[in-house]
mmCIF file of C-alpha atoms in Angstrom:
data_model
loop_
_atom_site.group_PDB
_atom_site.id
_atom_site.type_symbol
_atom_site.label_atom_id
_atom_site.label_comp_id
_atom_site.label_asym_id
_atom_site.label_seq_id
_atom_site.Cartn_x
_atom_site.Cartn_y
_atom_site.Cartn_z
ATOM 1 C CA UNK A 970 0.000 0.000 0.000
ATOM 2 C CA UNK A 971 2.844 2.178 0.563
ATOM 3 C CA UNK A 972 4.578 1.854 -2.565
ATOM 4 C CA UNK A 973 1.271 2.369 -4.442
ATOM 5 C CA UNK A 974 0.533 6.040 -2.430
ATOM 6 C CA UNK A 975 4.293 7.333 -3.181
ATOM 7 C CA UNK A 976 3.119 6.652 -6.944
ATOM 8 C CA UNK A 977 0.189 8.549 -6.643
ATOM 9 C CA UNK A 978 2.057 10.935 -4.821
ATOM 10 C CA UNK A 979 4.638 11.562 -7.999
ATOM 11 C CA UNK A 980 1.791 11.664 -10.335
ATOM 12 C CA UNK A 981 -0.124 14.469 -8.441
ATOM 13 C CA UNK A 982 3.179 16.213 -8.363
ATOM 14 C CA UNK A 983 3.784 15.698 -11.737
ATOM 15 C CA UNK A 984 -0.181 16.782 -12.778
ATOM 16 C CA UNK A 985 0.742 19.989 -10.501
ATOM 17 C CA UNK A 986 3.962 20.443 -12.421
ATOM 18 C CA UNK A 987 2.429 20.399 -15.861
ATOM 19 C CA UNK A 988 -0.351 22.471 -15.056
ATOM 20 C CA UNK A 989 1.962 24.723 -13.836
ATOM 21 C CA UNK A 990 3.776 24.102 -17.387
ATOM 22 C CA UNK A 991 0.841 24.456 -19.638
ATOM 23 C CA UNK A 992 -0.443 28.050 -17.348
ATOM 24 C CA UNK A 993 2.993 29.411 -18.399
ATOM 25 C CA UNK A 994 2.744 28.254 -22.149
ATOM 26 C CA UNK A 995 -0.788 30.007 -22.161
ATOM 27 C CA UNK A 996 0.677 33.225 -20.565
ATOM 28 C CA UNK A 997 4.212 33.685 -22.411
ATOM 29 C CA UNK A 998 4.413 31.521 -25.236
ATOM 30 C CA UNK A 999 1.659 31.666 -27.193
ATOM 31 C CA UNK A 1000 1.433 35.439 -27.047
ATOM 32 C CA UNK A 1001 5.237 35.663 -27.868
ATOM 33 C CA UNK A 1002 4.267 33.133 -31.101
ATOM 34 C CA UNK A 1003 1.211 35.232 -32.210
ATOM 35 C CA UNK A 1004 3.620 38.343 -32.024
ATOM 36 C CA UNK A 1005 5.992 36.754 -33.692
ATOM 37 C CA UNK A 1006 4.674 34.241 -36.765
ATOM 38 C CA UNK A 1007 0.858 36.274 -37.048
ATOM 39 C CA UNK A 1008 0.417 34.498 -40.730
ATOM 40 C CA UNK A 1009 -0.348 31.556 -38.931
ATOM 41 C CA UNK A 1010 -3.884 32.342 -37.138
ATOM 42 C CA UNK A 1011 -4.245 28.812 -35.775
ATOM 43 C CA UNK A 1012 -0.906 28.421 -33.712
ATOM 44 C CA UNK A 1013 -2.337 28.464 -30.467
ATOM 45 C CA UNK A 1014 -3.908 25.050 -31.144
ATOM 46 C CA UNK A 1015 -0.900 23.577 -32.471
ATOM 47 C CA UNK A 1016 1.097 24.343 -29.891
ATOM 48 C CA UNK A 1017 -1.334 23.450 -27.433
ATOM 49 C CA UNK A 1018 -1.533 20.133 -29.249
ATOM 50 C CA UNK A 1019 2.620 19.984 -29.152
ATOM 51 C CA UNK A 1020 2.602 20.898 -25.468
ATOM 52 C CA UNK A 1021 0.050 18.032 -24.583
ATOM 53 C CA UNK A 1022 1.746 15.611 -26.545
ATOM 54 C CA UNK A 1023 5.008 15.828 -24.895
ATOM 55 C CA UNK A 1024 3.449 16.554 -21.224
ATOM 56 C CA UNK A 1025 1.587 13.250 -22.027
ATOM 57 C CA UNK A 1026 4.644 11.416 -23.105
ATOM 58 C CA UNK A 1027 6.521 12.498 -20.109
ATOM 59 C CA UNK A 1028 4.292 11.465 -17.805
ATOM 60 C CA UNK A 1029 3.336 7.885 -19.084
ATOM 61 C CA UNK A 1030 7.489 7.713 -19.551
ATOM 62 C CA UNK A 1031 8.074 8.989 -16.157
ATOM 63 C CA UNK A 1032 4.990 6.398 -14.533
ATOM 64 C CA UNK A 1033 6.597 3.429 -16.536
ATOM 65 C CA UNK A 1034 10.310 4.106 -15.067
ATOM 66 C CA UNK A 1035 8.728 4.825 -11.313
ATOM 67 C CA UNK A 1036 6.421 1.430 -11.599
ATOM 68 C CA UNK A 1037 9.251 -1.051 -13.596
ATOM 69 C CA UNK A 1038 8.501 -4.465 -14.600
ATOM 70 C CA UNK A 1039 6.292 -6.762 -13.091
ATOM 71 C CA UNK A 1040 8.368 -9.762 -13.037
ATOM 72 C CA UNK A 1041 7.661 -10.306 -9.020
#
């Protein structure tokens, strides 16, 4: 039971940290790109698709090194 609340633990703290990530994306980094590249009118969705993408492949990669294998 303990081993199973420290990885729920590490994935709150890792939902916390990517909200946290994706708040500063939507505050600083999609302004800066609509500034910066305004021919393209739809970048705020792909780089809100890009963000989730690799904040979802960090986590699942991060959840599959904290768990290992199951050869118990």
């Amino acid at each position: 039971m303990n081993e199973r609340f420290k990885v729920f633990a590490i994935v709150a703290l890792l939902g916390f940290m990517a909200g946290i990530i994706a708040q500063l994306t939507a505050d600083y980094a999609i302004p800066w790109l609509m500034e910066v590249i305004p021919a393209l009118i739809q970048v705020k969705f792909i780089v809100s698709g890009f963000a989730g993408a690799c904040l979802t492949l960090l986590l699942v990669g991060i959840w599959a090194y904290v768990t290992g294998p199951r050869d118990r």
